[in-house]
Amino acid sequence: MKILVIEDEPDMLDNIVRSLEAEKYVVETAATFDAALEKIHLYQYDCILLDISLPDGNGLAILQELKEMDAAQGVIIVSARNSVDDKVAGLNLGADDYLPKPFHIAELHARVKSVLRRRKFEGSRLIELGNLKVDPEERTVYVNDTLLTLNRKEYDILLYFISNKNRLVSKTALGEHVWGDQIDEADSFDFIYSQIKNLRKKLKAQEAHLEIQAIYGIGYKLLLT
Amino acid sequence: MKLLNHTLSYFAAILFVVITGWAALFYYNLLDEIYDSLDDGLENYKLLIMRHAAADSTILHKSSFGEDNYAIKPVAAPQALVFTDVYRDTAMFMENEQDFEPVRMLQTVFRQNGRYYELRVVNSMVETDDLVEDLLYSILWLYLGLLASILIINNLLLKKIWRPFYLLLHQLKGFRLEDQGAVRFEETKVEEFRELNDAVAKLLRNNIDTYISQKQFIENASHELQTPLAISLNKLELLIEQNKLTDEQLQLLASVVNNLERMSRLNKSLLLLSKIENRQFEDQEEVDLNSLAKTLLEDFADQAAYKGVAVSLKEDGRCRVRMNPDLAGILLTNLIKNAIVHNYQGGFVQITLQPLQLTVENSSKSGALDERRMFARFQREHQNANSTGLGLPIAKAITARYGFRLKYSYQGNHVLAVHFQ
């Protein structure tokens, strides 16, 4: 899987590249508008992370270019502007997703995985992890081919963990992903714990080879056992 | 008191004094002139009678006035020698009026054929009480006439002259810093008004500039903080992922992450406030608050259940409001979240929707709150590490943006009501 990261902020670029490389993606970078244009014309990527506020040009123009080239890669817009207009314009120009800064790395992975899944396999292929199979289209989970009954939140949590397997998922990242933005000022995320507890119980009852490990004070990590 | 009436009241007082003084002066001058002329007439009459008496001695025995205006009677010589002419006011019975009327009388003494006679000549004169009365009425009419004409002149002329002033006043009354609608200044030839307009224009420009630059500063600062915050948070996440840390180190890092996240939330809220005040949410559509509330309550269900707060929605009609859908979401979210967070285990939140009205009522341990402090930025009733203190100010900014009213009241429970009008 080849990913192009277009980002002008060196530290931000470094963060994204490091975390993507940990997932064994092939990552290329472009720090300027011109460099980005050159790369998209020369190579084919599975996914492009595009910061639309570049110092030497508007990232939306790159999107326009990609649309005209009729290239098949998925594009995720990354923006610090967090403006509705940018989002609408980007999605209209064929972007797959819009990720406002600041974001959690876990959220980035979830978005990238989701885009890759949709692009490569048209969303039909199952995700397999140990003795677990997830059908993202149907939103169903099987353990050893037995259906695991999960409510909406539990399913979202599990899928988020699977997208970030072996990685840290902070409580905040999980909360914002599953419960939406309005959760961000909640006076505690402890209520997330009760959902995790239920999920753990269900996974254990079906003998799934997964473990949700708590990382003290920060969040959780999904491990294969 | 209006400026126009103010000048009128001064005019009224001054005119009263001037006209009263003038009337008194006029009255005495007039009277003086009348006496003068009467006395001259009597003097002349006296000479005529004396000449007549010389020719015809019969009139020397005319001792009563009768149909003529004079009477003669003999007097003793010693008395006559010390006598001087006297003019005096007296009263005489008038047949036509059937009443005593004032007359002017000349009393004099003359010698005829070696004997002395006293002559009294009268002439009817003005009735001073009538004169005073007439004068008083004419002056009153003059006074009222003057006041009326001043009033009319004031209203027509001054109103026209003061037009630029009233126009400016009207516009300043409606001026709001956050609206920044330009104030229109009318061309005027009056120097004072021109200076006033210039001064106000300059003052407004300075204020607007300061306001804009402050707003821009907040927005830019929040915006510029986003990236370093994002980078720091992500770096910490990468560090924690490396799995090389002890539990103690993890705890320290967890605290750093929490605080950075808090800062990031604060920053996001400030940006949001700036954007609302800068009117960056332009799109409007008919938002169905009933369905929006239902969706949000589902999102909040877990949180409310965890906090042991019973949340209920009462629909007394459909509440449809024309506004930006994102802002509608933020408004409702902040109100509901506020009600859930500032609550206690076993408490309740009651949301009521009526046409054009939303009410959020919640139980709380605290008593009535100060409404002004409540909507001020960073005013937190207690130090809550995860609250930004911007939730209600944002709600207030959204309602202010559309001219809705957000009111707080306390009836044993906290009630926040939005009137969408």
XYZ file of C-alpha atoms in Angstrom:
646
model
C 0.000 0.000 0.000
C 1.432 3.298 -1.067
C 0.472 6.512 0.585
C 1.405 10.092 -0.330
C 1.425 12.646 2.451
C 1.184 16.269 1.325
C 1.957 18.442 4.337
C 4.081 21.556 4.725
C 4.613 21.438 8.475
C 7.793 19.292 8.976
C 6.894 18.053 12.454
C 3.374 17.198 11.424
C 4.719 15.370 8.369
C 7.148 13.462 10.572
C 4.341 12.360 12.903
C 2.152 11.151 10.081
C 4.975 9.350 8.302
C 6.195 7.605 11.451
C 2.760 6.378 12.404
C 1.933 5.216 8.874
C 5.256 3.429 8.480
C 4.562 1.542 11.689
C 1.599 0.063 9.803
C 3.978 -1.118 7.031
C 2.697 1.292 4.419
C 5.071 2.679 1.812
C 4.991 6.404 2.505
C 6.105 9.235 0.280
C 5.980 12.895 1.119
C 5.567 16.262 -0.549
C 6.023 19.471 1.391
C 5.032 21.927 -1.315
C 2.297 22.382 -3.867
C 4.689 21.896 -6.812
C 6.302 18.800 -5.341
C 2.846 17.358 -4.748
C 1.758 18.041 -8.345
C 4.897 16.379 -9.662
C 4.396 13.263 -7.532
C 0.776 12.729 -8.428
C 1.664 12.915 -12.102
C 4.599 10.530 -11.807
C 3.305 7.862 -9.466
C 0.210 5.991 -8.534
C -0.904 5.971 -4.886
C -3.520 4.062 -2.969
C -4.241 6.944 -0.678
C -3.291 10.600 -0.470
C -3.333 12.681 2.695
C -3.719 16.243 1.567
C -3.207 19.341 3.668
C -5.148 21.947 1.730
C -3.416 24.993 3.203
C -0.028 24.827 1.518
C 2.280 27.842 1.440
C 2.535 27.937 -2.357
C -0.941 26.956 -3.441
C -4.380 25.764 -2.488
C -4.620 22.027 -1.914
C -8.053 22.083 -3.498
C -6.310 22.705 -6.846
C -4.440 19.425 -6.395
C -7.755 17.750 -5.820
C -9.045 19.308 -9.018
C -5.994 18.008 -10.867
C -6.536 14.491 -9.503
C -10.144 14.607 -10.583
C -9.148 15.592 -14.104
C -6.554 12.818 -14.229
C -9.327 10.421 -13.201
C -6.898 8.742 -10.826
C -8.266 6.000 -8.611
C -6.640 6.897 -5.302
C -8.512 7.776 -2.181
C -7.950 11.287 -0.840
C -8.281 12.435 2.741
C -8.196 16.189 3.259
C -6.357 17.295 6.359
C -6.991 20.873 7.390
C -6.434 23.172 10.312
C -9.065 25.521 8.993
C -11.903 23.192 9.919
C -14.286 25.140 7.776
C -17.519 23.798 6.443
C -16.890 25.423 3.069
C -13.562 23.641 2.608
C -15.157 20.378 3.567
C -18.018 20.745 1.132
C -15.713 21.935 -1.667
C -13.273 19.080 -1.010
C -15.901 16.382 -0.936
C -17.464 17.801 -4.102
C -14.090 17.573 -5.802
C -13.966 13.868 -5.074
C -12.178 13.688 -1.731
C -13.152 10.664 0.328
C -12.906 12.193 3.757
C -12.140 15.364 5.672
C -10.017 15.222 8.819
C -9.742 18.433 10.821
C -6.575 19.212 12.751
C -5.791 18.500 15.508
C -6.526 14.800 15.178
C -5.562 11.674 17.039
C -3.264 9.258 15.291
C -5.781 6.498 15.951
C -8.385 8.558 14.085
C -6.010 9.002 11.149
C -5.517 5.244 10.927
C -9.200 4.545 11.128
C -9.867 6.995 8.292
C -6.997 5.702 6.126
C -8.049 2.102 6.613
C -11.623 2.926 5.833
C -10.672 4.724 2.615
C -8.341 1.932 1.542
C -11.007 -0.654 2.221
C -13.615 1.194 0.225
C -11.251 1.921 -2.669
C -9.518 -1.436 -2.992
C -12.263 -3.845 -2.239
C -15.339 -1.790 -2.902
C -16.248 -2.450 0.706
C -17.195 -6.052 0.156
C -14.260 -7.852 1.600
C -14.264 -9.072 5.177
C -11.682 -7.947 7.685
C -10.070 -10.914 9.354
C -8.281 -10.763 12.631
C -7.444 -13.958 14.487
C -10.635 -15.970 14.649
C -12.681 -12.823 14.086
C -14.310 -11.702 10.852
C -15.898 -8.304 10.363
C -18.155 -7.351 7.493
C -18.022 -3.536 7.348
C -20.840 -3.394 4.791
C -23.253 -5.352 6.918
C -21.788 -4.117 10.181
C -21.639 -7.691 11.458
C -18.955 -9.559 13.401
C -18.335 -13.304 13.422
C -16.168 -15.260 15.841
C -15.341 -18.709 14.466
C -18.191 -18.127 11.994
C -20.675 -17.535 14.791
C -22.437 -14.188 14.762
C -21.417 -11.910 17.624
C -24.330 -9.685 18.601
C -23.112 -6.158 19.299
C -24.995 -2.923 19.721
C -24.119 0.074 17.544
C -21.609 1.614 19.943
C -19.911 -1.710 20.689
C -19.507 -2.370 17.002
C -18.034 1.089 16.398
C -15.608 0.626 19.279
C -14.510 -2.785 18.045
C -13.989 -1.595 14.479
C -11.997 1.368 15.731
C -9.820 -0.934 17.796
C -9.330 -3.266 14.841
C -8.246 -0.349 12.634
C -5.700 0.459 15.315
C -4.709 -2.985 16.414
C -1.557 -3.135 18.551
C -1.658 0.623 18.821
C -2.655 3.051 21.476
C -6.209 4.277 21.314
C -6.703 7.170 23.708
C -9.972 7.579 25.576
C -10.498 10.935 23.943
C -9.905 9.589 20.448
C -12.300 6.736 21.071
C -14.882 8.997 22.666
C -14.824 11.494 19.830
C -14.939 8.766 17.214
C -17.817 6.800 18.675
C -19.881 9.461 20.444
C -19.136 12.370 18.197
C -17.587 15.758 18.770
C -20.005 16.869 21.460
C -18.383 14.418 23.802
C -15.197 16.474 23.931
C -16.218 18.584 26.864
C -17.770 15.813 28.881
C -16.447 15.965 32.386
C -15.146 12.470 32.108
C -14.817 9.681 29.629
C -15.310 7.095 32.319
C -18.655 6.109 30.902
C -16.743 4.689 27.955
C -15.428 2.134 30.382
C -18.798 0.471 30.829
C -19.114 -0.038 27.075
C -15.613 -1.545 26.917
C -16.490 -3.853 29.794
C -19.544 -5.169 27.923
C -17.529 -5.622 24.752
C -14.840 -7.532 26.607
C -17.455 -9.788 28.156
C -19.004 -10.588 24.787
C -15.645 -11.253 23.138
C -14.639 -13.533 25.981
C -17.917 -15.455 25.904
C -17.338 -16.261 22.225
C -13.687 -17.065 22.896
C -12.395 -14.472 20.467
C -8.623 -14.323 20.356
C -8.570 -10.648 21.179
C -7.753 -8.715 24.271
C -8.562 -5.082 25.005
C -5.755 -3.936 27.228
C -6.124 -0.826 29.368
C -3.286 1.641 29.412
C -3.478 3.465 32.676
C -4.981 6.931 32.455
C -4.637 7.148 28.687
C -6.655 4.589 26.862
C -6.648 1.097 25.436
C -4.841 -1.206 23.090
C -6.233 -4.156 21.126
C -3.959 -7.202 21.136
C -4.155 -10.548 19.406
C -3.791 -13.423 21.824
C -36.897 67.252 27.767
C -36.301 67.720 24.087
C -33.862 70.314 22.913
C -36.609 72.176 21.029
C -38.812 72.431 24.107
C -35.829 73.322 26.199
C -35.201 76.498 24.198
C -38.911 77.189 24.243
C -39.046 77.080 28.047
C -36.196 79.605 28.224
C -37.923 81.839 25.715
C -41.163 81.593 27.685
C -39.484 82.699 30.926
C -37.557 85.573 29.342
C -40.537 86.783 27.346
C -42.683 86.744 30.458
C -40.296 89.040 32.335
C -39.712 91.358 29.377
C -43.365 91.675 28.421
C -44.505 92.218 32.021
C -41.927 94.976 32.502
C -42.827 96.526 29.195
C -46.540 96.405 30.042
C -46.037 98.227 33.340
C -43.930 100.893 31.682
C -46.410 101.248 28.868
C -49.311 101.527 31.286
C -47.779 104.371 33.294
C -46.591 106.253 30.224
C -49.981 105.981 28.629
C -51.729 107.146 31.791
C -49.322 110.035 32.156
C -50.019 111.156 28.610
C -53.767 110.877 29.144
C -53.621 113.041 32.302
C -51.448 115.535 30.562
C -53.873 115.896 27.714
C -56.919 116.006 30.037
C -55.368 118.619 32.248
C -54.530 120.771 29.224
C -58.146 120.507 28.120
C -59.397 121.515 31.593
C -56.995 124.489 31.684
C -58.298 125.654 28.330
C -61.872 125.205 29.470
C -61.111 127.258 32.591
C -59.908 130.219 30.492
C -62.970 129.957 28.265
C -65.331 130.007 31.298
C -63.477 132.951 32.856
C -63.847 134.929 29.635
C -67.519 133.916 29.460
C -68.041 135.006 33.064
C -66.608 138.445 32.274
C -69.195 138.901 29.533
C -72.118 137.236 31.219
C -72.232 137.508 34.988
C -75.249 135.167 35.274
C -73.067 132.116 35.087
C -71.358 133.226 38.287
C -74.360 131.827 40.117
C -74.215 128.394 38.481
C -73.462 126.477 41.633
C -74.194 122.927 40.399
C -72.748 121.020 37.432
C -76.058 120.193 35.763
C -75.733 119.723 32.020
C -72.485 121.685 31.861
C -69.165 120.456 33.035
C -68.508 123.233 35.498
C -69.734 124.794 38.742
C -68.980 128.194 40.320
C -69.439 129.382 43.857
C -68.231 132.476 45.656
C -65.446 132.139 48.236
C -64.104 134.452 50.931
C -61.112 136.617 50.027
C -58.629 135.312 52.650
C -59.367 131.739 51.586
C -59.081 132.648 47.896
C -55.743 134.351 48.307
C -53.967 131.217 49.540
C -55.622 128.952 46.998
C -53.634 127.276 44.198
C -54.946 125.294 41.231
C -55.625 121.628 42.021
C -56.125 118.803 39.547
C -57.571 115.695 41.124
C -59.303 112.444 40.398
C -62.748 112.094 41.779
C -65.983 110.329 40.961
C -69.225 111.682 39.606
C -72.598 110.164 39.075
C -73.161 109.504 35.376
C -76.727 109.298 34.146
C -75.907 106.976 31.288
C -73.976 104.497 33.385
C -76.163 104.975 36.470
C -72.991 104.774 38.484
C -70.178 106.858 39.834
C -67.476 107.073 37.216
C -64.016 108.534 37.540
C -63.617 112.165 36.398
C -60.718 114.590 36.317
C -61.475 117.824 38.071
C -59.694 121.187 38.060
C -60.381 123.333 41.107
C -59.332 126.941 40.731
C -60.180 130.437 42.008
C -60.690 133.609 40.008
C -61.617 137.246 40.616
C -64.515 138.902 38.948
C -65.660 142.393 39.759
C -63.693 142.529 42.967
C -65.124 139.248 44.276
C -63.593 135.825 44.429
C -65.183 132.731 42.966
C -64.212 129.110 43.047
C -64.453 127.290 39.728
C -64.617 123.509 39.384
C -64.274 122.042 35.883
C -64.637 118.295 35.220
C -63.974 116.026 32.310
C -64.766 112.358 32.233
C -61.646 110.254 31.992
C -60.542 106.688 31.274
C -61.548 103.995 33.663
C -58.128 102.724 34.737
C -59.418 99.310 35.824
C -60.840 98.828 32.325
C -57.601 100.031 30.830
C -55.567 97.611 32.950
C -57.886 94.791 32.055
C -57.724 95.534 28.340
C -54.004 95.893 28.494
C -53.639 92.615 30.391
C -55.647 90.719 27.804
C -53.813 92.185 24.848
C -50.509 91.392 26.482
C -51.589 87.864 27.252
C -52.568 87.371 23.624
C -49.298 88.874 22.521
C -47.392 86.559 24.861
C -49.218 83.457 23.697
C -48.879 84.553 20.091
C -45.159 84.959 20.506
C -44.770 81.586 22.185
C -46.822 79.909 19.476
C -44.767 81.465 16.741
C -41.531 80.483 18.491
C -42.835 76.953 18.825
C -43.711 76.831 15.156
C -40.410 78.349 14.122
C -38.559 75.950 16.384
C -40.364 72.970 15.033
C -40.092 73.897 11.419
C -36.832 75.714 11.243
C -34.813 74.235 14.063
C -35.938 70.753 13.230
C -34.603 71.328 9.781
C -31.383 72.798 11.095
C -30.919 70.036 13.683
C -31.729 67.279 11.231
C -28.128 66.057 10.895
C -27.936 65.843 14.667
C -31.092 63.772 15.038
C -30.066 61.567 12.141
C -26.727 60.884 13.779
C -28.397 60.223 17.110
C -30.807 57.767 15.536
C -27.985 55.869 13.890
C -25.836 55.798 16.997
C -28.764 54.362 18.941
C -28.942 51.459 16.529
C -25.200 50.989 16.279
C -23.722 47.707 17.467
C -20.008 47.064 17.355
C -20.471 43.485 16.199
C -22.749 44.529 13.338
C -20.427 47.137 11.908
C -23.096 48.468 9.631
C -21.670 51.737 8.346
C -23.055 54.881 9.964
C -24.208 57.323 7.280
C -23.384 60.950 7.829
C -25.530 63.638 6.233
C -23.855 66.533 4.474
C -24.345 69.666 6.528
C -23.320 73.305 6.256
C -23.372 73.825 10.022
C -19.809 73.747 11.215
C -20.574 72.268 14.638
C -22.495 69.406 13.118
C -19.768 68.763 10.617
C -17.253 68.589 13.433
C -19.543 66.330 15.432
C -19.943 64.007 12.464
C -16.205 63.907 11.907
C -15.503 63.256 15.566
C -18.085 60.476 15.765
C -16.884 58.942 12.512
C -13.339 58.873 13.828
C -14.404 57.434 17.156
C -16.427 54.709 15.479
C -13.654 53.886 13.059
C -11.171 53.522 15.904
C -13.539 51.348 17.883
C -14.398 49.149 14.951
C -10.730 48.789 14.052
C -9.849 47.820 17.597
C -12.742 45.410 17.772
C -11.834 43.764 14.476
C -8.171 43.508 15.309
C -8.990 41.977 18.682
C -11.296 39.476 17.080
C -8.727 38.705 14.447
C -6.098 38.320 17.102
C -8.169 35.748 18.961
C -8.936 33.929 15.757
C -5.364 34.002 14.504
C -3.961 33.016 17.865
C -6.326 30.062 18.160
C -5.633 29.102 14.605
C -1.859 29.289 14.986
C -2.041 27.236 18.170
C -3.850 24.378 16.447
C -0.826 23.019 14.583
C 1.733 23.008 17.411
C -0.909 21.489 19.675
C -1.692 18.809 17.134
C 1.992 18.056 16.629
C 2.704 17.819 20.347
C -0.273 15.567 21.001
C 0.619 13.264 18.133
C 4.250 13.078 19.217
C 3.172 12.101 22.710
C 0.884 9.439 21.264
C 3.799 8.077 19.238
C 6.004 8.104 22.320
C 3.453 6.210 24.382
C 3.056 3.657 21.598
C 6.716 2.752 21.769
C 5.985 0.545 24.783
C 9.222 1.371 26.485
C 7.747 3.372 29.336
C 7.205 2.433 32.948
C 3.792 2.863 34.536
C 5.010 5.893 36.392
C 6.221 7.552 33.206
C 2.926 6.663 31.545
C 1.016 8.383 34.311
C 3.044 11.542 33.864
C 2.492 11.447 30.128
C -1.213 10.795 30.600
C -1.430 13.996 32.600
C 0.427 15.929 29.901
C -1.866 14.505 27.237
C -4.971 15.384 29.258
C -3.844 18.937 29.732
C -2.893 19.363 26.098
C -6.277 17.992 25.106
C -7.936 20.439 27.445
C -5.988 23.250 25.847
C -6.950 21.982 22.433
C -10.640 21.939 23.412
C -10.365 25.439 24.780
C -8.730 26.571 21.616
C -11.384 24.955 19.454
C -14.099 26.640 21.482
C -12.439 30.038 21.162
C -12.132 29.557 17.422
C -15.761 28.582 17.260
C -16.780 31.682 19.208
C -14.773 33.891 16.858
C -16.311 32.219 13.863
C -19.833 32.683 15.182
C -19.176 36.327 15.949
C -17.532 36.809 12.558
C -20.644 35.339 10.986
C -18.803 32.549 9.285
C -21.770 30.231 9.436
C -23.798 31.737 6.661
C -25.897 28.896 5.304
C -29.386 28.853 6.662
C -32.110 26.323 6.408
C -35.231 25.275 8.222
C -33.906 23.155 11.091
C -36.259 20.718 12.773
C -35.186 20.963 16.398
C -37.415 18.049 17.426
C -35.544 15.528 15.349
C -32.221 17.187 16.148
C -32.934 16.921 19.879
C -33.851 13.260 19.520
C -30.596 12.489 17.713
C -28.538 14.364 20.278
C -30.280 12.674 23.201
C -29.324 9.334 21.729
C -25.715 10.505 21.545
C -25.836 11.668 25.136
C -27.661 8.583 26.409
C -24.500 6.757 27.547
C -23.078 9.784 29.253
C -26.351 10.563 31.011
C -26.780 6.953 32.092
C -23.268 6.928 33.493
C -23.943 10.104 35.461
C -27.282 8.734 36.661
C -29.211 11.617 35.146
C -32.650 10.925 33.672
C -33.045 12.855 30.425
C -36.491 13.298 28.915
C -37.862 15.132 25.911
C -41.311 16.689 25.969
C -42.699 17.757 22.603
C -45.461 20.349 22.808
C -45.474 20.971 19.094
C -42.871 21.137 16.387
C -40.083 23.639 16.716
C -38.753 24.649 13.325
C -36.199 27.414 13.175
C -34.446 29.047 10.268
C -30.733 29.009 11.072
C -27.443 27.365 10.280
C -27.791 23.618 10.911
C -24.305 23.308 12.439
C -24.982 26.152 14.830
C -28.336 24.626 15.738
C -26.506 21.411 16.609
C -23.900 23.237 18.668
C -26.549 25.266 20.493
C -28.571 22.234 21.494
C -25.476 20.196 22.313
C -24.098 22.851 24.623
C -27.388 23.343 26.443
C -27.986 19.631 26.911
C -24.385 18.956 27.876
C -24.436 21.787 30.380
C -27.604 20.398 31.930
C -26.180 16.885 32.204
C -22.767 17.924 33.503
C -24.005 20.325 36.182
C -26.249 17.737 37.746
C -26.079 15.020 40.344
C -26.562 11.265 40.572
C -30.310 10.679 40.459
C -31.043 14.127 38.991
C -32.988 14.919 35.845
C -32.875 16.928 32.631
C -36.160 17.920 31.021
C -36.106 19.281 27.506
C -39.323 20.881 26.283
C -39.940 21.891 22.687
C -42.747 24.197 21.688
C -43.200 26.130 18.466
C -40.442 28.763 18.582
C -39.325 27.829 22.075
C -36.837 25.431 23.620
C -36.572 24.936 27.361
C -33.893 22.923 29.130
C -34.542 22.355 32.814
C -32.164 20.509 35.089
C -31.806 19.629 38.735
C -28.665 20.814 40.423
C -27.203 21.121 43.859
C -26.409 24.797 43.426
C -28.978 27.539 43.988
C -29.888 30.343 41.611
C -26.982 31.507 39.484
C -26.006 34.956 38.358
C -27.247 35.243 34.780
C -24.610 37.750 33.757
C -21.723 35.662 35.077
C -23.239 32.569 33.571
C -22.884 33.790 29.993
C -19.511 35.460 30.494
C -16.467 33.695 29.142
C -14.391 31.520 31.453
C -16.791 31.965 34.373
C -16.923 28.584 35.951
C -18.846 28.015 39.120
C -16.378 25.410 40.231
C -12.999 24.357 38.986
C -13.774 21.575 36.594
C -10.694 20.435 34.760
C -12.634 19.265 31.724
C -14.955 22.193 31.292
C -13.787 25.040 29.107
C -16.163 27.582 30.603
C -17.180 28.467 27.055
C -20.205 26.233 26.543
C -22.870 28.734 27.554
C -21.065 31.770 26.077
C -21.083 29.898 22.762
C -24.800 29.171 23.144
C -25.357 32.849 23.946
C -23.306 33.943 20.930
C -25.351 31.686 18.649
C -28.658 33.023 19.939
C -27.370 36.604 19.731
C -26.240 35.941 16.160
C -29.857 35.340 15.123
C -31.496 37.773 17.529
C -33.000 34.927 19.589
C -33.327 35.329 23.338
C -31.572 33.002 25.764
C -32.969 33.460 29.267
C -32.060 31.879 32.553
C -34.482 31.448 35.399
C -34.487 29.531 38.637
C -37.571 27.780 39.929
C -36.020 25.279 42.284
C -34.270 23.958 39.189
C -32.158 25.702 36.593
C -34.109 26.620 33.493
C -32.547 27.866 30.281
C -35.043 28.912 27.642
C -34.446 29.950 24.059
C -37.084 32.037 22.331
C -36.616 31.804 18.599
C -38.055 35.154 17.601
